[in-house]
Amino acid sequence: MTVATAPISAPREPATLSSWRLWLLAVACGMLIANVYYGQPLTGIISAALGLPRKSAGLIVTLPLLGYGTGLLLVVPLGDLLENRRLILILVGLEALCLLAIGSISRPLLFLATAFGMGLAASAVQVVLPYVSHLTPEQKRGTAHGRLVSGVMLGIMLARPVSSFVSGLGSWRTIYALAGGAMVLLLGALWAALPPR
């Protein structure tokens, strides 16, 4: 008497990130972190436009960074509980909303609260790192992390001159409107390109 057994299927190959997806994520990291720094060279212009007292103008720079730090403490650990792709997409969507809102806000407290939220959402950069580690073979992780860190560093270095240049062509609101539109496009690209973890 023979016993019928179910055919054994080969284990599924884990999803991996192709080279172009790694470049997309490096660009995403640079774009996300740049948003935190766009206001630095524009502090005087923004504070005057919003009617912020001169002694409070530093909050334009401080609150996005404080939001980023808060995101590191409270949002990034959610990557252990929530599926990483979904968390990244939520944060990029929130970043887009904050940037588009900042471009139209005229009340100082609302601006500062939104800038804090923008920094909080930019902590998506630190969710991308473990996501890439999980989806990259061990022998290629160093190269993958190098690309992401390069994206972050370029985003930080280019944010100030880009925002100064763009605001010179229009108003200080222009850079935030453009960055918000870029985040919407980035959200679509990441939604289409990233596999679930």
Coordinates of N, CA and C in Angstrom, one line a residue, residues 42-196:
L42 N 16.4 80.6 4.3 CA 15.2 81.5 4.1 C 14.6 81.9 5.4
T43 N 15.3 81.7 6.5 CA 14.7 82.0 7.8 C 14.2 83.4 7.9
G44 N 15.0 84.4 7.5 CA 14.7 85.8 7.6 C 13.5 86.1 6.8
I45 N 13.4 85.6 5.5 CA 12.3 85.9 4.6 C 11.0 85.3 5.2
I46 N 11.1 84.0 5.6 CA 9.9 83.3 6.1 C 9.4 84.0 7.4
S47 N 10.3 84.3 8.3 CA 9.8 84.9 9.6 C 9.1 86.2 9.3
A48 N 9.7 87.0 8.4 CA 9.1 88.3 8.0 C 7.7 88.1 7.4
A49 N 7.6 87.2 6.5 CA 6.3 86.9 5.8 C 5.3 86.4 6.8
L50 N 5.7 85.7 7.8 CA 4.7 85.1 8.7 C 4.4 86.0 9.9
G51 N 5.3 87.1 10.1 CA 5.1 87.9 11.2 C 5.7 87.4 12.5
L52 N 6.6 86.5 12.4 CA 7.3 85.9 13.6 C 8.2 86.9 14.2
P53 N 8.3 87.0 15.5 CA 9.3 87.9 16.1 C 10.7 87.4 15.8
R54 N 11.6 88.4 15.7 CA 13.0 88.0 15.3 C 13.6 87.0 16.2
K55 N 13.3 87.0 17.5 CA 13.9 86.1 18.4 C 13.3 84.7 18.3
S56 N 12.2 84.6 17.6 CA 11.6 83.2 17.4 C 11.9 82.7 16.0
A57 N 12.6 83.4 15.2 CA 12.9 83.0 13.8 C 13.6 81.6 13.7
G58 N 14.4 81.4 14.7 CA 15.2 80.1 14.8 C 14.3 78.9 14.8
L59 N 13.1 79.0 15.2 CA 12.1 77.9 15.3 C 11.9 77.3 13.9
I60 N 12.0 78.2 12.8 CA 11.8 77.7 11.5 C 12.8 76.6 11.1
V61 N 14.0 76.7 11.7 CA 15.1 75.7 11.5 C 14.9 74.6 12.5
T62 N 14.6 74.9 13.7 CA 14.7 74.0 14.8 C 13.6 73.0 14.8
L63 N 12.3 73.4 14.5 CA 11.2 72.5 14.6 C 11.2 71.3 13.6
P64 N 11.6 71.6 12.3 CA 11.8 70.4 11.4 C 12.8 69.4 11.9
L65 N 13.9 69.9 12.5 CA 14.9 69.0 13.0 C 14.4 68.3 14.3
L66 N 13.6 69.0 15.1 CA 13.0 68.4 16.3 C 12.0 67.3 15.9
G67 N 11.2 67.6 14.8 CA 10.3 66.6 14.3 C 11.0 65.4 13.8
Y68 N 12.1 65.6 13.1 CA 12.9 64.4 12.7 C 13.4 63.6 13.8
G69 N 13.9 64.3 14.9 CA 14.4 63.5 16.0 C 13.3 62.8 16.7
T70 N 12.1 63.4 16.8 CA 10.9 62.7 17.4 C 10.5 61.5 16.6
G71 N 10.6 61.7 15.2 CA 10.3 60.5 14.4 C 11.3 59.4 14.6
L72 N 12.6 59.7 14.8 CA 13.5 58.6 15.1 C 13.1 57.9 16.4
L73 N 12.6 58.6 17.4 CA 12.3 57.9 18.7 C 10.9 57.2 18.6
L74 N 9.9 57.8 17.9 CA 8.6 57.3 18.0 C 8.1 56.5 16.7
V75 N 8.5 57.0 15.5 CA 8.0 56.5 14.3 C 8.9 55.3 13.7
V76 N 10.2 55.5 13.7 CA 11.1 54.5 13.1 C 10.9 53.1 13.8
P77 N 10.8 53.1 15.2 CA 10.5 51.7 15.8 C 9.3 51.0 15.3
L78 N 8.3 51.7 14.7 CA 7.1 51.1 14.2 C 7.5 50.2 13.0
G79 N 8.7 50.3 12.4 CA 9.2 49.5 11.4 C 9.3 48.0 11.8
D80 N 9.4 47.8 13.1 CA 9.4 46.4 13.6 C 8.0 45.8 13.7
L81 N 7.0 46.7 13.7 CA 5.6 46.2 13.9 C 4.8 46.3 12.6
L82 N 5.1 47.2 11.8 CA 4.3 47.4 10.5 C 5.2 47.0 9.3
E83 N 4.5 46.6 8.3 CA 5.2 46.3 7.0 C 5.9 47.5 6.5
N84 N 7.2 47.4 6.3 CA 8.0 48.5 6.0 C 7.6 49.3 4.7
R85 N 7.3 48.7 3.7 CA 6.9 49.4 2.5 C 5.7 50.3 2.7
R86 N 4.7 49.7 3.5 CA 3.5 50.5 3.8 C 3.8 51.7 4.7
L87 N 4.7 51.5 5.7 CA 5.1 52.6 6.5 C 5.9 53.7 5.8
I88 N 6.7 53.3 4.8 CA 7.5 54.3 4.0 C 6.5 55.1 3.2
L89 N 5.5 54.4 2.6 CA 4.5 55.1 1.7 C 3.7 56.1 2.5
I90 N 3.3 55.7 3.7 CA 2.5 56.5 4.6 C 3.3 57.8 4.9
L91 N 4.6 57.6 5.3 CA 5.4 58.8 5.7 C 5.7 59.7 4.5
V92 N 5.9 59.1 3.3 CA 6.1 60.0 2.2 C 4.9 60.7 1.8
G93 N 3.7 60.1 1.9 CA 2.4 60.8 1.7 C 2.2 61.9 2.7
L94 N 2.5 61.7 4.0 CA 2.4 62.7 5.0 C 3.4 63.9 4.7
E95 N 4.6 63.5 4.3 CA 5.6 64.5 3.9 C 5.1 65.4 2.8
A96 N 4.5 64.8 1.8 CA 3.9 65.6 0.6 C 2.8 66.5 1.1
L97 N 1.9 66.0 2.0 CA 0.8 66.9 2.5 C 1.4 68.1 3.3
C98 N 2.4 67.8 4.1 CA 3.0 68.9 4.9 C 3.6 69.9 4.0
L99 N 4.4 69.5 3.0 CA 5.1 70.5 2.1 C 4.1 71.3 1.4
L100 N 3.0 70.7 0.8 CA 2.0 71.4 0.1 C 1.3 72.4 1.0
A101 N 1.1 72.0 2.3 CA 0.4 72.9 3.2 C 1.3 74.1 3.6
I102 N 2.6 73.8 3.8 CA 3.5 74.9 4.1 C 3.5 76.0 3.1
G103 N 3.4 75.6 1.8 CA 3.4 76.6 0.7 C 2.2 77.5 0.8
S104 N 1.2 77.2 1.6 CA 0.0 78.1 1.6 C -0.3 78.7 2.9
I105 N 0.4 78.3 3.9 CA 0.1 78.7 5.3 C 0.6 80.2 5.6
S106 N -0.2 80.9 6.2 CA 0.2 82.3 6.6 C 0.2 82.6 8.1
R107 N -0.2 81.6 8.9 CA -0.2 81.7 10.3 C 1.1 81.1 10.9
P108 N 1.8 81.8 11.7 CA 3.1 81.3 12.2 C 3.0 80.0 13.0
L109 N 2.0 79.9 13.9 CA 1.9 78.7 14.7 C 1.6 77.4 13.9
L110 N 0.7 77.6 12.9 CA 0.3 76.5 12.0 C 1.5 76.2 11.2
F111 N 2.3 77.2 10.7 CA 3.5 76.9 9.9 C 4.5 76.0 10.7
L112 N 4.7 76.4 12.0 CA 5.7 75.7 12.8 C 5.2 74.3 13.1
A113 N 3.9 74.1 13.4 CA 3.4 72.8 13.6 C 3.5 71.9 12.4
T114 N 3.3 72.5 11.2 CA 3.4 71.7 10.0 C 4.9 71.4 9.7
A115 N 5.7 72.3 10.0 CA 7.2 72.1 9.8 C 7.7 70.9 10.7
F116 N 7.1 70.9 11.9 CA 7.4 69.8 12.8 C 7.0 68.5 12.2
G117 N 5.7 68.4 11.7 CA 5.2 67.2 11.0 C 6.0 66.8 9.8
M118 N 6.5 67.8 9.1 CA 7.3 67.5 7.9 C 8.6 66.8 8.3
G119 N 9.2 67.3 9.4 CA 10.4 66.7 9.9 C 10.2 65.3 10.4
L120 N 9.0 65.1 11.1 CA 8.6 63.8 11.6 C 8.5 62.8 10.5
A121 N 7.8 63.2 9.4 CA 7.6 62.3 8.2 C 8.9 62.0 7.5
A122 N 9.9 63.0 7.6 CA 11.2 62.7 6.9 C 12.0 61.6 7.6
S123 N 11.6 61.2 8.8 CA 12.3 60.1 9.4 C 12.1 58.8 8.6
A124 N 11.3 58.8 7.6 CA 11.1 57.7 6.7 C 12.5 57.2 6.2
V125 N 13.4 58.1 6.1 CA 14.8 57.8 5.7 C 15.3 56.6 6.5
Q126 N 15.1 56.7 7.8 CA 15.6 55.6 8.7 C 14.7 54.4 8.7
V127 N 13.6 54.4 8.0 CA 12.9 53.1 7.8 C 13.4 52.5 6.5
V128 N 13.8 53.3 5.6 CA 14.4 52.7 4.3 C 15.6 51.9 4.6
L129 N 16.5 52.3 5.6 CA 17.7 51.5 5.8 C 17.5 50.1 6.2
P130 N 16.6 49.8 7.2 CA 16.4 48.3 7.5 C 15.6 47.6 6.4
Y131 N 14.8 48.4 5.7 CA 14.0 47.8 4.6 C 15.0 47.3 3.5
V132 N 16.0 48.1 3.2 CA 17.0 47.7 2.2 C 17.9 46.6 2.7
S133 N 18.2 46.6 4.0 CA 19.1 45.6 4.6 C 18.4 44.2 4.4
H134 N 17.1 44.2 4.7 CA 16.3 43.0 4.6 C 16.2 42.4 3.2
L135 N 16.1 43.3 2.2 CA 15.9 42.9 0.8 C 17.2 42.9 0.0
T136 N 18.3 43.0 0.6 CA 19.6 43.0 -0.1 C 20.4 41.8 0.4
P137 N 21.0 41.0 -0.5 CA 21.9 39.9 -0.1 C 23.0 40.5 0.7
E138 N 23.4 39.7 1.7 CA 24.4 40.1 2.7 C 25.7 40.7 2.0
Q139 N 26.1 40.0 0.9 CA 27.4 40.5 0.3 C 27.3 41.8 -0.4
K140 N 26.0 42.3 -0.6 CA 25.8 43.6 -1.3 C 25.3 44.7 -0.4
R141 N 25.1 44.4 0.9 CA 24.6 45.4 1.8 C 25.4 46.6 2.0
G142 N 26.7 46.4 2.0 CA 27.6 47.6 2.2 C 27.4 48.6 1.0
T143 N 27.4 48.1 -0.2 CA 27.2 48.9 -1.4 C 25.8 49.6 -1.3
A144 N 24.8 48.8 -0.9 CA 23.5 49.4 -0.9 C 23.4 50.5 0.2
H145 N 23.9 50.3 1.3 CA 23.9 51.3 2.4 C 24.8 52.6 1.9
G146 N 25.8 52.3 1.2 CA 26.6 53.4 0.7 C 25.8 54.3 -0.2
R147 N 25.0 53.7 -1.1 CA 24.2 54.5 -2.0 C 23.2 55.3 -1.2
L148 N 22.6 54.7 -0.2 CA 21.6 55.5 0.6 C 22.2 56.6 1.3
V149 N 23.4 56.4 2.0 CA 24.1 57.4 2.7 C 24.5 58.5 1.7
S150 N 24.9 58.2 0.5 CA 25.3 59.2 -0.5 C 24.1 60.0 -0.8
G151 N 22.9 59.4 -1.0 CA 21.7 60.2 -1.2 C 21.4 61.1 -0.1
V152 N 21.5 60.7 1.1 CA 21.3 61.5 2.3 C 22.2 62.7 2.3
M153 N 23.5 62.5 2.1 CA 24.5 63.5 2.2 C 24.3 64.6 1.0
L154 N 24.0 64.1 -0.1 CA 23.7 65.0 -1.2 C 22.4 65.8 -1.0
G155 N 21.4 65.2 -0.4 CA 20.2 65.9 0.0 C 20.5 67.1 0.9
I156 N 21.3 66.8 2.0 CA 21.7 67.8 3.0 C 22.5 68.9 2.3
M157 N 23.5 68.6 1.5 CA 24.4 69.6 0.9 C 23.7 70.4 -0.1
L158 N 22.8 69.9 -0.9 CA 22.1 70.6 -2.0 C 20.9 71.4 -1.6
A159 N 20.3 71.0 -0.4 CA 19.1 71.7 0.0 C 19.2 73.2 0.1
R160 N 20.2 73.7 0.8 CA 20.4 75.1 1.0 C 20.5 75.9 -0.3
P161 N 21.5 75.5 -1.1 CA 21.7 76.3 -2.4 C 20.5 76.2 -3.3
V162 N 19.8 75.0 -3.3 CA 18.6 74.9 -4.2 C 17.5 75.8 -3.7
S163 N 17.3 75.8 -2.4 CA 16.2 76.6 -1.9 C 16.5 78.1 -2.1
S164 N 17.7 78.5 -1.9 CA 18.1 79.9 -2.1 C 17.9 80.3 -3.6
F165 N 18.3 79.4 -4.5 CA 18.1 79.7 -5.9 C 16.7 79.8 -6.3
V166 N 15.9 78.8 -5.9 CA 14.5 78.7 -6.3 C 13.7 79.9 -5.7
S167 N 14.0 80.3 -4.4 CA 13.3 81.4 -3.8 C 13.7 82.7 -4.5
G168 N 14.9 82.8 -5.1 CA 15.3 83.9 -5.9 C 14.5 84.1 -7.1
L169 N 14.0 83.0 -7.7 CA 13.2 83.0 -8.9 C 11.7 83.3 -8.6
G170 N 11.3 83.0 -7.4 CA 9.9 83.2 -7.1 C 9.8 83.7 -5.6
S171 N 9.0 83.1 -4.8 CA 9.0 83.4 -3.4 C 9.5 82.2 -2.6
W172 N 9.6 82.4 -1.3 CA 10.0 81.3 -0.4 C 9.0 80.1 -0.5
R173 N 7.8 80.4 -0.8 CA 6.8 79.3 -0.9 C 7.0 78.4 -2.1
T174 N 7.7 78.9 -3.1 CA 7.9 78.1 -4.3 C 8.7 76.8 -4.1
I175 N 9.7 76.9 -3.2 CA 10.5 75.6 -3.0 C 9.7 74.6 -2.3
Y176 N 8.8 75.0 -1.4 CA 7.9 74.0 -0.7 C 6.9 73.4 -1.6
A177 N 6.3 74.3 -2.5 CA 5.4 73.8 -3.5 C 6.0 72.8 -4.4
L178 N 7.2 73.1 -4.9 CA 7.9 72.2 -5.8 C 8.3 70.9 -5.1
A179 N 8.8 71.0 -3.9 CA 9.1 69.8 -3.1 C 7.9 69.0 -2.8
G180 N 6.8 69.6 -2.5 CA 5.5 68.8 -2.3 C 5.1 68.1 -3.6
G181 N 5.2 68.7 -4.7 CA 4.9 68.1 -6.0 C 5.9 66.9 -6.2
A182 N 7.1 67.1 -5.9 CA 8.1 66.1 -6.1 C 7.9 64.9 -5.2
M183 N 7.4 65.2 -4.0 CA 7.0 64.1 -3.1 C 5.8 63.3 -3.6
V184 N 4.9 63.9 -4.2 CA 3.7 63.2 -4.8 C 4.2 62.3 -5.9
L185 N 5.1 62.8 -6.7 CA 5.7 61.9 -7.8 C 6.5 60.8 -7.2
L186 N 7.3 61.1 -6.2 CA 8.1 60.0 -5.5 C 7.2 59.0 -4.9
L187 N 6.1 59.4 -4.3 CA 5.1 58.5 -3.7 C 4.6 57.5 -4.7
G188 N 4.2 58.0 -5.9 CA 3.8 57.1 -7.0 C 4.8 56.2 -7.5
A189 N 6.1 56.7 -7.6 CA 7.2 55.8 -8.0 C 7.5 54.7 -7.0
L190 N 7.5 55.0 -5.7 CA 7.8 54.0 -4.7 C 6.6 53.0 -4.6
W191 N 5.4 53.5 -4.7 CA 4.2 52.6 -4.7 C 4.3 51.6 -5.8
A192 N 4.8 52.0 -7.0 CA 4.8 51.1 -8.1 C 6.0 50.2 -8.1
A193 N 7.1 50.7 -7.5 CA 8.4 50.0 -7.6 C 8.8 49.1 -6.4
L194 N 8.4 49.4 -5.2 CA 8.9 48.7 -4.1 C 8.1 47.4 -3.8
P195 N 8.9 46.3 -3.6 CA 8.2 45.1 -3.1 C 7.9 45.1 -1.6
P196 N 6.9 44.4 -1.2 CA 6.7 44.4 0.3 C 7.8 43.6 1.0

